Coordinates of C-alpha atoms in Angstrom, one line a residue:
X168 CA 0.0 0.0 0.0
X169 CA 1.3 3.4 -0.8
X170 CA 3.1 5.4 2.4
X171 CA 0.3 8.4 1.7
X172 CA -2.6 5.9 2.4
X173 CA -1.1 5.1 5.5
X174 CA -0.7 8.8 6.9
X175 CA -3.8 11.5 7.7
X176 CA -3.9 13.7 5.7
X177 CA -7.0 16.5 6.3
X178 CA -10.0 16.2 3.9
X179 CA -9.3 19.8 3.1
X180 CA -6.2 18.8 1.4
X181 CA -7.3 15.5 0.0
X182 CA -11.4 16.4 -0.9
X183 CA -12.4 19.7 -1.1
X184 CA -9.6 22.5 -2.1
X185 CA -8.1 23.7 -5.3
X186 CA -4.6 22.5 -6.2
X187 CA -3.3 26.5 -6.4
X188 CA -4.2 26.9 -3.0
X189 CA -3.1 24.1 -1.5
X190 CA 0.4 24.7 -3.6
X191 CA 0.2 28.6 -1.5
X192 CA 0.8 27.4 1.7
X193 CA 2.7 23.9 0.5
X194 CA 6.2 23.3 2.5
X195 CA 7.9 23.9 -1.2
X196 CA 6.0 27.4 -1.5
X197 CA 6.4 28.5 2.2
X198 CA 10.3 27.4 2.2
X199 CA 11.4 28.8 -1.4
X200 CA 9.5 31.7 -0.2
X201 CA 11.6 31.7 2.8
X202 CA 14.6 32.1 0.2
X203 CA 13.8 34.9 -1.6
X204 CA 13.2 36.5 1.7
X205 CA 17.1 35.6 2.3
X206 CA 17.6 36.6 -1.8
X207 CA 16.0 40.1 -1.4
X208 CA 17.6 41.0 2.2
X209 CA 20.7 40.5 0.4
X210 CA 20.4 42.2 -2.3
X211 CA 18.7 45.2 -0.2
X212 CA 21.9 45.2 1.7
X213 CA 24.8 44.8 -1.3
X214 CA 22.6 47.8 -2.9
X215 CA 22.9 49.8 0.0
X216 CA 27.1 49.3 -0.1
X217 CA 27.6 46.7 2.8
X218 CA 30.8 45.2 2.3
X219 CA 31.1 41.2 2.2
X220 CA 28.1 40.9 -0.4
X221 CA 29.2 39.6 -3.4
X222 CA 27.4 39.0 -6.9
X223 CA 28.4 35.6 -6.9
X224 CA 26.6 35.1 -3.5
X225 CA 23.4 36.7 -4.7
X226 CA 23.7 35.1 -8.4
X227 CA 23.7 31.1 -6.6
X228 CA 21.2 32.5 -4.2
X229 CA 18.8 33.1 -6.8
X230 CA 19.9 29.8 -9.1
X231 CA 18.6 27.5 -5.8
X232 CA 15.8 29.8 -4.5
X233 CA 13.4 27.0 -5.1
X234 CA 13.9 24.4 -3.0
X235 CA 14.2 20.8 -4.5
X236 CA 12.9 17.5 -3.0
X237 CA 16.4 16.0 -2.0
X238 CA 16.8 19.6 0.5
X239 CA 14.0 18.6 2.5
X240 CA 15.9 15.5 3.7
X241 CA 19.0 17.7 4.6
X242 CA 16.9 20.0 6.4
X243 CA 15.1 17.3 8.5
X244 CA 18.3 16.3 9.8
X245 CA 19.8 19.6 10.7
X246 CA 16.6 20.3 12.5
X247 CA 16.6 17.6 14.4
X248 CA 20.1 18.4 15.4
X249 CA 20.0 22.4 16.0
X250 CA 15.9 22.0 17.2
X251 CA 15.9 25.1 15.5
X252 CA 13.5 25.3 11.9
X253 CA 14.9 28.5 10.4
X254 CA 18.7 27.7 10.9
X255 CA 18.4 24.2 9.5
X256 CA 16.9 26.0 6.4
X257 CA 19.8 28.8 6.6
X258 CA 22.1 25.6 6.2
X259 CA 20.6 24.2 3.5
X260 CA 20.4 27.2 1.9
X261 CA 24.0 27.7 2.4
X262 CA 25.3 24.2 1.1
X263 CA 23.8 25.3 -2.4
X264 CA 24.8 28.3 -2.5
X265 CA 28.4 28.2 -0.5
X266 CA 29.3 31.8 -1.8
X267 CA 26.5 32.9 0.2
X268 CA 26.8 30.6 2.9
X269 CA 28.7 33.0 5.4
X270 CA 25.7 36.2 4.4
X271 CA 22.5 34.1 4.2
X272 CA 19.8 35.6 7.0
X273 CA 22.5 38.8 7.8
X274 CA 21.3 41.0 10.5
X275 CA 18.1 39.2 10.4
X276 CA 16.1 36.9 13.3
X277 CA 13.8 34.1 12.5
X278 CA 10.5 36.3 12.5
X279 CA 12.2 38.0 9.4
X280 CA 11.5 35.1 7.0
X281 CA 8.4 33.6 9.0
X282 CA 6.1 36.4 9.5
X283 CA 7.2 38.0 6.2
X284 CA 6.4 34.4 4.5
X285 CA 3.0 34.8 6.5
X286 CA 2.1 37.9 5.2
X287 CA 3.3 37.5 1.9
X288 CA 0.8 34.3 1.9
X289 CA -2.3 36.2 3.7
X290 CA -2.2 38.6 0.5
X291 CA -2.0 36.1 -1.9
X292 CA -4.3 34.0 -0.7
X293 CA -6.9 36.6 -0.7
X294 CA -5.7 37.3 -3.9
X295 CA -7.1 33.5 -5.3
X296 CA -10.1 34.1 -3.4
X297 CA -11.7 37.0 -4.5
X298 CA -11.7 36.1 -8.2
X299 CA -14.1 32.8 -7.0
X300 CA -16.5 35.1 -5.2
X301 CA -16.8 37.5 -7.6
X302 CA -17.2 34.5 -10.0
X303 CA -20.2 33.1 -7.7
X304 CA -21.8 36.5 -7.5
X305 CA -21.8 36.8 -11.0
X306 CA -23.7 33.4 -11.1
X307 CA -26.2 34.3 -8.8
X308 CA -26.7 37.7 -10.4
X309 CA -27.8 36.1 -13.8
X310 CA -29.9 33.8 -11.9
X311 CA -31.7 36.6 -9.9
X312 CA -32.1 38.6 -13.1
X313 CA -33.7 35.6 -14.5
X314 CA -36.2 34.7 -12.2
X315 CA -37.0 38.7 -10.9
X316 CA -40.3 38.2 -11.9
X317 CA -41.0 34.6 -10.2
X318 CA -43.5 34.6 -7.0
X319 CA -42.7 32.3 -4.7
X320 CA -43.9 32.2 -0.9
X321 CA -42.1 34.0 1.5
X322 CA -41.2 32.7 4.7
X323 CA -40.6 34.3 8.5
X324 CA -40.6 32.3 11.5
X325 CA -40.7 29.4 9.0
X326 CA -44.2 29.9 8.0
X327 CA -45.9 31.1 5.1
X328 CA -45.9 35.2 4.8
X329 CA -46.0 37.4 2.2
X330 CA -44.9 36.5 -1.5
X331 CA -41.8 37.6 -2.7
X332 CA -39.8 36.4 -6.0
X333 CA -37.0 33.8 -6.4
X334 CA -34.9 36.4 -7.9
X335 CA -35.5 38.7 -5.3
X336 CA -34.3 36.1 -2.5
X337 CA -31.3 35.6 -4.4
X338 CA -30.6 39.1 -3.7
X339 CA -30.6 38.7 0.1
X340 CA -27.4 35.9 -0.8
X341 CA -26.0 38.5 -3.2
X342 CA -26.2 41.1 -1.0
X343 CA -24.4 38.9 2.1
X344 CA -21.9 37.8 -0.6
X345 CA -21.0 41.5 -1.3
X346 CA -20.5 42.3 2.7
X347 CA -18.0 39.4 2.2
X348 CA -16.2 40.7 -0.9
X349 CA -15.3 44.2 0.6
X350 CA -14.3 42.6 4.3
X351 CA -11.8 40.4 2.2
X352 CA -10.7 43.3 -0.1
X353 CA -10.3 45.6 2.7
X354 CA -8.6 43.0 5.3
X355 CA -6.1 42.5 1.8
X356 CA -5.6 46.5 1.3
X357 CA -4.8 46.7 4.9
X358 CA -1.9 44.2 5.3
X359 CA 1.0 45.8 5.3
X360 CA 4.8 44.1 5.2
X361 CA 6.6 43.6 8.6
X362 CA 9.7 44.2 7.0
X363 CA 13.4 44.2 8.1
X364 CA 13.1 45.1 12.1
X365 CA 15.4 42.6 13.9
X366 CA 15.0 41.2 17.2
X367 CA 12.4 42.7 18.8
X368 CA 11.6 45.4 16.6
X369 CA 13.9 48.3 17.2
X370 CA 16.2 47.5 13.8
X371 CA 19.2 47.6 16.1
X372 CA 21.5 44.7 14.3
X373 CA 21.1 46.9 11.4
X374 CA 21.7 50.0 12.6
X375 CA 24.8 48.1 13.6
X376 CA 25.7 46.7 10.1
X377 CA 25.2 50.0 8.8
X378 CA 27.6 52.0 11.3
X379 CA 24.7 54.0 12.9
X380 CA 23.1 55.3 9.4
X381 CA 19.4 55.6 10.2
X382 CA 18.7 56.2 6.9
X383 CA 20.8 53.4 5.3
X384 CA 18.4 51.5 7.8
X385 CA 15.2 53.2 6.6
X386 CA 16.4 52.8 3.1
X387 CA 16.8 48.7 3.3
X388 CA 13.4 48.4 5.2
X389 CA 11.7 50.2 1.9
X390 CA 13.5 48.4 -0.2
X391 CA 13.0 45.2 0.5
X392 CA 9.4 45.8 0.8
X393 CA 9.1 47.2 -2.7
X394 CA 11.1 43.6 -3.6
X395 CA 8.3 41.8 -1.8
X396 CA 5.7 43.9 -3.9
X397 CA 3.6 45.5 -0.9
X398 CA 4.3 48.9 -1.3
X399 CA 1.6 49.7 -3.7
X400 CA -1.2 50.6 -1.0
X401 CA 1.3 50.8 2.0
X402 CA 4.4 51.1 3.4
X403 CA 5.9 48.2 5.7
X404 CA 4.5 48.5 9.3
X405 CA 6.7 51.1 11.3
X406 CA 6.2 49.5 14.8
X407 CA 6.7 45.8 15.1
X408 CA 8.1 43.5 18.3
X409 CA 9.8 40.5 17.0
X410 CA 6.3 39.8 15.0
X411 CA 3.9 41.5 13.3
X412 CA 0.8 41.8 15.7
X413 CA -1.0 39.0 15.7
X414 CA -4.2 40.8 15.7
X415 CA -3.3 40.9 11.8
X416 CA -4.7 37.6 11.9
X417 CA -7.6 38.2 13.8
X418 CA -8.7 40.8 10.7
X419 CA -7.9 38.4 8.1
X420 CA -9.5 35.4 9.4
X421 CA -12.6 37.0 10.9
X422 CA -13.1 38.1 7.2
X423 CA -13.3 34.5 6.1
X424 CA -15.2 33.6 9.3
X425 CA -17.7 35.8 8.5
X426 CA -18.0 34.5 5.1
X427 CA -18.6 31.3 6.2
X428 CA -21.6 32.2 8.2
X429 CA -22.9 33.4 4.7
X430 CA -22.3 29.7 3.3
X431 CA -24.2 28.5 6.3
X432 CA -27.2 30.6 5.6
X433 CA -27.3 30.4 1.8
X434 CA -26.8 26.6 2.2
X435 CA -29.2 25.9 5.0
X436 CA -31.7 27.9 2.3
X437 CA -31.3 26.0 -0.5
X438 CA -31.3 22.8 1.4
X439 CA -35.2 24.2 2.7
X440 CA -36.0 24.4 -0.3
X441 CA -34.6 21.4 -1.2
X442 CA -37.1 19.9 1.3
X443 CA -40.0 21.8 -0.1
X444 CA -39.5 20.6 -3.4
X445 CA -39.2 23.8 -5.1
X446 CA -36.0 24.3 -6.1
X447 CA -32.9 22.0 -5.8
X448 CA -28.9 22.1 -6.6
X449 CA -27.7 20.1 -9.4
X450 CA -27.7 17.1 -9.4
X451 CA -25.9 14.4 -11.8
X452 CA -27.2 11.9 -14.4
X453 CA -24.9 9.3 -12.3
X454 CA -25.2 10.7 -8.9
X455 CA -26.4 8.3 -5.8
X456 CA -28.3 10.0 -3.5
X457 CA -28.8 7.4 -1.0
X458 CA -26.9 3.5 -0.9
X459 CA -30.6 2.6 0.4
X460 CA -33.3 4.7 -0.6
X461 CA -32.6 4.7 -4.3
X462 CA -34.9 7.6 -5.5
X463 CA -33.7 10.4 -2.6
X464 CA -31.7 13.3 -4.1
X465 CA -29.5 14.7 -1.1
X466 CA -28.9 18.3 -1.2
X467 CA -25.5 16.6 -0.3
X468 CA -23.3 19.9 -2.0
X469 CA -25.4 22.7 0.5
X470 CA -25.0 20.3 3.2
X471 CA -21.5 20.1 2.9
X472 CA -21.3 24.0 2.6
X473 CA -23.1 24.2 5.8
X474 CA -20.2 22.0 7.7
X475 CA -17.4 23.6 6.0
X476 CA -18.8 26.9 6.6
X477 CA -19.5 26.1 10.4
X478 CA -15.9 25.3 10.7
X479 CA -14.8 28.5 8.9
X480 CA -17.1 30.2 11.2
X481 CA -15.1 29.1 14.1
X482 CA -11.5 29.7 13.1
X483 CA -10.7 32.9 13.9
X484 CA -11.7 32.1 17.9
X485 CA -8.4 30.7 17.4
X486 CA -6.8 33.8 16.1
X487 CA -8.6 35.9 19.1
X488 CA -7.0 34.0 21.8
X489 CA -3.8 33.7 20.0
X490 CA -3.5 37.7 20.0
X491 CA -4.7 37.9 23.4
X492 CA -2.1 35.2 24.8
X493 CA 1.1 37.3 23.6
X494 CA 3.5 38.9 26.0
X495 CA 5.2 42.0 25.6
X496 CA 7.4 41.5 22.1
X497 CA 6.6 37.9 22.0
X498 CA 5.7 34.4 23.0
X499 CA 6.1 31.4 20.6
X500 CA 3.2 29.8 22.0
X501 CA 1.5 31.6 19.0
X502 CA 3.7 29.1 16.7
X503 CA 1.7 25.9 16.1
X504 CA -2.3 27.2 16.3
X505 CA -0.8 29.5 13.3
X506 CA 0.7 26.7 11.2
X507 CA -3.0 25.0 11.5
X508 CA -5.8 27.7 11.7
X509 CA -4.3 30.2 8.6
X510 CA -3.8 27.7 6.3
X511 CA -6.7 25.4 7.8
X512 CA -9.5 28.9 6.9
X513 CA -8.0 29.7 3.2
X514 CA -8.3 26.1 2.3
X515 CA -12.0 25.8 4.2
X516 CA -12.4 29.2 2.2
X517 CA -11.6 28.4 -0.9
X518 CA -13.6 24.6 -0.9
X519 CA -16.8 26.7 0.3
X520 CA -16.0 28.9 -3.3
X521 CA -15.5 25.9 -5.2
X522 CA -18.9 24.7 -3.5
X523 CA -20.7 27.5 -4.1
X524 CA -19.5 27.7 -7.6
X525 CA -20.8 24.6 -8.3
X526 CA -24.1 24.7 -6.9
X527 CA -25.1 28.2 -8.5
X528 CA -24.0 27.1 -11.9
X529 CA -26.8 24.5 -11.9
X530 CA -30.2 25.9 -9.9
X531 CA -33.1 23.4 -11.1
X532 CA -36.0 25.2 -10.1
X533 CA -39.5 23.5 -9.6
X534 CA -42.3 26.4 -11.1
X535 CA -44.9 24.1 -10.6
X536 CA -44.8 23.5 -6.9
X537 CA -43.7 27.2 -5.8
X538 CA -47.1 27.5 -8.0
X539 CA -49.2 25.0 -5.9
X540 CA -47.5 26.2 -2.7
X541 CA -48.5 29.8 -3.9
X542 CA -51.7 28.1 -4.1
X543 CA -52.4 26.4 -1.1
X544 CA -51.7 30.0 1.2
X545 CA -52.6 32.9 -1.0
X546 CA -56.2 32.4 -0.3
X547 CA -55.8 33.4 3.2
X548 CA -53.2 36.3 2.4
X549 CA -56.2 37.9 0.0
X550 CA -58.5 37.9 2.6
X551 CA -57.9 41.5 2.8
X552 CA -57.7 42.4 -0.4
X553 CA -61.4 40.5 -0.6
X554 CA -62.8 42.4 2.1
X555 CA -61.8 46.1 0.1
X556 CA -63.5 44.8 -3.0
X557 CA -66.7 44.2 -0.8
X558 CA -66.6 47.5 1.1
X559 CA -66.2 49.2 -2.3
X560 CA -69.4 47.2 -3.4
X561 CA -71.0 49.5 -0.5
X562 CA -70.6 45.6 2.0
X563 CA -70.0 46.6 5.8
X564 CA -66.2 45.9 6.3
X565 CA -67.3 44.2 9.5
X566 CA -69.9 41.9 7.8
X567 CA -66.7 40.9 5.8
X568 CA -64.5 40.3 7.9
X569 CA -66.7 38.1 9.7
X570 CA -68.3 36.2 7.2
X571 CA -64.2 35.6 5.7
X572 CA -62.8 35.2 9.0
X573 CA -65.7 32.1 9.2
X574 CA -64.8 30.1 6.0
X575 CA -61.4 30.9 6.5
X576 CA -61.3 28.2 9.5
X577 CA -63.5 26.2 7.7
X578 CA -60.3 26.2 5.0
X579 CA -57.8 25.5 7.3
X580 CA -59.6 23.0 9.2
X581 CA -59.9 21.4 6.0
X582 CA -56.0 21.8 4.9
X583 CA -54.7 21.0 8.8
X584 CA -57.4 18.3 10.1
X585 CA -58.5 16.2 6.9
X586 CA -55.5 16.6 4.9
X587 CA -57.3 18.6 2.5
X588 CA -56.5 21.4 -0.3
X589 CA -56.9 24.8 0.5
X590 CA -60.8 25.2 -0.8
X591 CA -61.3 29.1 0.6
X592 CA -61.9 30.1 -2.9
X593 CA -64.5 27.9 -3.7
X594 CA -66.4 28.4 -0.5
X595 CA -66.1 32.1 -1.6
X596 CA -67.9 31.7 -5.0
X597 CA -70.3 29.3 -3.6
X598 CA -71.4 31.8 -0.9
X599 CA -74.2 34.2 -1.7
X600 CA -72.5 36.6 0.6
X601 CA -69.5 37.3 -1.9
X602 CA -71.5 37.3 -5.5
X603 CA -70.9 40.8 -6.0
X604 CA -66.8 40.1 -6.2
X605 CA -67.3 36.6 -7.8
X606 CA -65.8 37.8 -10.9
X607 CA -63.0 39.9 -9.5
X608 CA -61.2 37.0 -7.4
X609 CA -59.0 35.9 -10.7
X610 CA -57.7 39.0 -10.5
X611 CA -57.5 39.8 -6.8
X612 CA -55.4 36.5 -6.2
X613 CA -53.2 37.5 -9.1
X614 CA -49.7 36.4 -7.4
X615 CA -47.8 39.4 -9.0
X616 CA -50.0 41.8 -7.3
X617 CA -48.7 40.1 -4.0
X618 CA -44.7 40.6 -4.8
X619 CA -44.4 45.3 -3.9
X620 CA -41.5 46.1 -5.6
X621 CA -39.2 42.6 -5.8
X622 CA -38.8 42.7 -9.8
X623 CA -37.7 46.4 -9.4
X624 CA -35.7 46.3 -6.3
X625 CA -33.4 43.1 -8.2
X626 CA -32.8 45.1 -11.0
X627 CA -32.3 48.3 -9.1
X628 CA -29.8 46.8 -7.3
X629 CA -28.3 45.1 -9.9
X630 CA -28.4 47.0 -12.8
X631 CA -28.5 50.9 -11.5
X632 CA -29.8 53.2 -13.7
X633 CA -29.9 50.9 -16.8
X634 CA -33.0 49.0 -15.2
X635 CA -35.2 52.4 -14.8
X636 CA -35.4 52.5 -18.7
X637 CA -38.5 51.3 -20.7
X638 CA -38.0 47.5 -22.3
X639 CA -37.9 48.8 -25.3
X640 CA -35.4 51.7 -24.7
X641 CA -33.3 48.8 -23.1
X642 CA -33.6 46.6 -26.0
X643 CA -32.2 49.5 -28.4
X644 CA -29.5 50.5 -26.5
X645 CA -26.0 50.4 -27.4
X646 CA -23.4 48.1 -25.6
X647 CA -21.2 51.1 -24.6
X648 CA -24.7 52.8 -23.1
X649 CA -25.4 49.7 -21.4
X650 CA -22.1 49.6 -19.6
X651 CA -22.2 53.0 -18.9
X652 CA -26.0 53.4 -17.2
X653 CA -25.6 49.6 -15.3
X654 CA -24.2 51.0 -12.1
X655 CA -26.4 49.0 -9.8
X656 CA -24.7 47.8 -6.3
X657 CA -23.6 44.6 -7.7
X658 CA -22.1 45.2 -11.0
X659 CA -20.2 48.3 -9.4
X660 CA -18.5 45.7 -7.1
X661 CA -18.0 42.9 -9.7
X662 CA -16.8 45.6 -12.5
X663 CA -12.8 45.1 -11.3
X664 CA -13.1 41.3 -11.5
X665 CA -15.3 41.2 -14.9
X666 CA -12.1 40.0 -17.2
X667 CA -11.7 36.8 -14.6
X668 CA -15.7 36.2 -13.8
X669 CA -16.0 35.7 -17.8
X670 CA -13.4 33.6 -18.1
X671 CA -12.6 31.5 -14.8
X672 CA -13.8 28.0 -14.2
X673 CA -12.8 26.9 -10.9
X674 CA -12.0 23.1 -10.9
X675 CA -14.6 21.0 -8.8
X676 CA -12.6 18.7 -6.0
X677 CA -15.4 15.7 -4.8
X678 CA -18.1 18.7 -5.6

């Protein structure tokens, strides 16, 4: 049997996450990562005229910045010797490239390639993940556009209330998904680098190499943050201990915790639904939803949204206490919950995306039962609507009420005791009482006179300004007009990702 099968490995690796995410925080990514860390400090430092920095050194430095398989043996065995990660990887660095053997890590402490690595990989990480939410916005977008118009029951407490439209319930996950997109993109815009800051912060070992030149100092901080690409929204952090704070992590995950309570809702809908029969996620020609009951369908996808999201949900506790728990300018106690938890929420993260993805790509909607489910409740919700119609007739709006309240109960007793359909509306027509609104009830229980606003309000919110324009003057209008007057909410957040969302398929993993 193969050695893998015979190790744990965590379903988020094996199942459920993409292969460029998993390759982010990968011991080959994190450790070559480490070594252009090394590579840049170096370069930084030679640029700024230290002495002892040659071209040689930097040139085999970059040949072997990647590391290769047989390093990771060579590693594991100075580790185990030195008990020490970062030095065993300074060695191994140092055996490929001997001319820089004697400059690797110069003036540096551990923190310098770890928490740089760690930032380096909260940025790009959100980086993957926007892209897939946009993408799954965009999906439910068309779908709400689609079905704008559709009356379907609406629920609160879980019972029947007033209609609203499918598209228009899309909207509420659209709308959660968009609170998402701007927490990630602003927890991304606000990382900054930790930099080059020694020790425990106060950049004294290279104020030392320097000869007391602050600005050399200042100089080699900038520069090797411009080399690590994070000075485009900010500079490095100025204050630091031997970390970056570790409430960093705190903003970062509770971004992604917070998206996971969206999965949770938006799955534990469409798995409602599911039950009710009226709309369902895809579901293949091939698929098994049950090794017993051969003819279930398993909202299996949602239900698997809701775990992963529950346990997205709860990741940045871990973050919380981790901040909390740090002394003065460090405590490494904060060490081994970080190698689990950060990598543990981007790859929950992204497997709820690829979810997610999946499931709004293939909405199989049921018109016919959100019809008879219409049905069965919108007698009762016209009630009022019927009494009007009689007090217009010149009816008491008492006599009304009570002679509707009485076959009302005589309906539900019906629908609730016998098992029966909702018959309101034929004791209606069959009641001398309301003959004078007989012919009006077709269009008093009209379900799209039930539903306000809900087709405007999706395209409102969708579309701007483009959706206040006739049909006709929408159908005429020019692409470049289009573009310009659709400024709704949504596509004014999607607008920066449009050249991925049209192109991106994200690769299902056990979806």
């Amino acid at each position: 049997m193969p050695e893998s099968y015979d190790i744990y490995q965590t379903p988020l690796n094996s199942r459920y996450s993409s292969t460029e995410m998993k390759h982010l925080f990968s011991p080959r990514n994190r450790f070559s990562t480490w070594r252009k860390l090394w590579l840049w400090l170096a370069e930084a430092e030679m640029e700024l005229g230290l002495k002892g920095i040659s071209k040689d050194a930097t040139a085999q430095m970059l040949e072997h910045v990647e590391i290769m398989d047989e390093e990771f043996a060579v590693v594991a065995a100075e580790e185990k010797r030195q008990r020490h990660d970062v030095m065993a990887h300074v060695y191994a660095f140092g055996r490929v490239a001997p001319e820089a053997a004697g400059i690797i890590h110069l003036g540096a402490t551990s923190c310098y390639v770890t928490d740089n690595a760690d930032l380096i990989f909260l940025r790009d990480g959100l980086n993957l993940l926007l892209p897939k939410l946009a993408t799954v916005i965009q999906k439910l977008k068309d779908f709400a556009l689609k079905h704008k118009d559709l009356p379907c029951l609406g629920y609160t407490h879980g019972q029947p209330a007033q209609l609203v439209t499918v598209g228009k319930r899309t909207c509420l996950w659209i709308q959660d998904l968009l609170m998402d997109l701007r927490n990630i993109e602003r927890a991304r815009d606000d990382l900054r680098f930790r930099g080059v800051k020694g020790t425990t912060g106060t950049q004294a070992s290279f104020l030392a190499l320097f000869a007391g030149d602050h600005q050399k100092v200042k100089e080699l901080d900038s520069l090797v943050t411009k080399k690590a690409k994070f000075d485009t929204v900010h500079p490095a952090y100025q204050i630091t201990s031997q970390t970056y704070s570790r409430k960093i992590d705190i903003d970062v995950l509770s971004s992604l915790g917070s998206f996971g309570a969206t999965c949770q809702r938006i799955g534990a809908d469409i798995r409602h639904l599911a039950m009710l029969k009226e709309m369902e996620e895809p579901f293949e020609a091939d698929q098994i939803g049950s090794s017993a009951m051969a003819y279930k369908r398993n909202p299996m996808r949602s239900e698997r949204l809701c775990s992963l999201g529950r346990y997205l949900t709860n990741l940045p506790k871990n973050a919380v206490e981790t901040y909390a728990g740090q002394w003065f300018e460090r405590t490494l106690d904060d060490s081994a919950v970080r190698r689990i938890c950060i990598p543990e929420a981007y790859l929950c993260a992204d497997a709820c995306l690829i979810l997610l993805d999946n499931i709004c790509s293939g909405f199989v909607l049921y018109p016919a039962i959100i019809q008879r489910r219409i049905n069965q409740e919108l007698p009762f919700m016209a009630t009022e609507n019927i009494i009007m119609a009689l007090t217009a007739e010149g009816i008491s709006r008492q006599d009304a009420h009570e002679e509707i309240r009485t076959l009302s109960q005589q309906a539900a007793r019906t629908v609730k005791v016998e098992g029966g359909e909702n018959d309101l509306l034929e004791r209606i027509r069959n009641t001398e009482f309301f003959k004078p609104i007989v012919e009006q009830l077709e269009k008093l229980l009209d379900p799209k006179t039930f539903i306000g606003r809900a087709p405007e309000q999706v395209a409102e919110f969708i579309q701007g300004d483009f959706a206040l324009l006739s049909k006709d003057r929408q159908e005429k209008a020019s692409k470049e007009e289009e573009a310009a007057l659709t400024n709704g909410e949504v596509q004014l957040a999607l607008n920066k990702y449009l050249a991925v969302t049209s192109t991106m398929e994200i690769a299902g993993v056990h979806v």
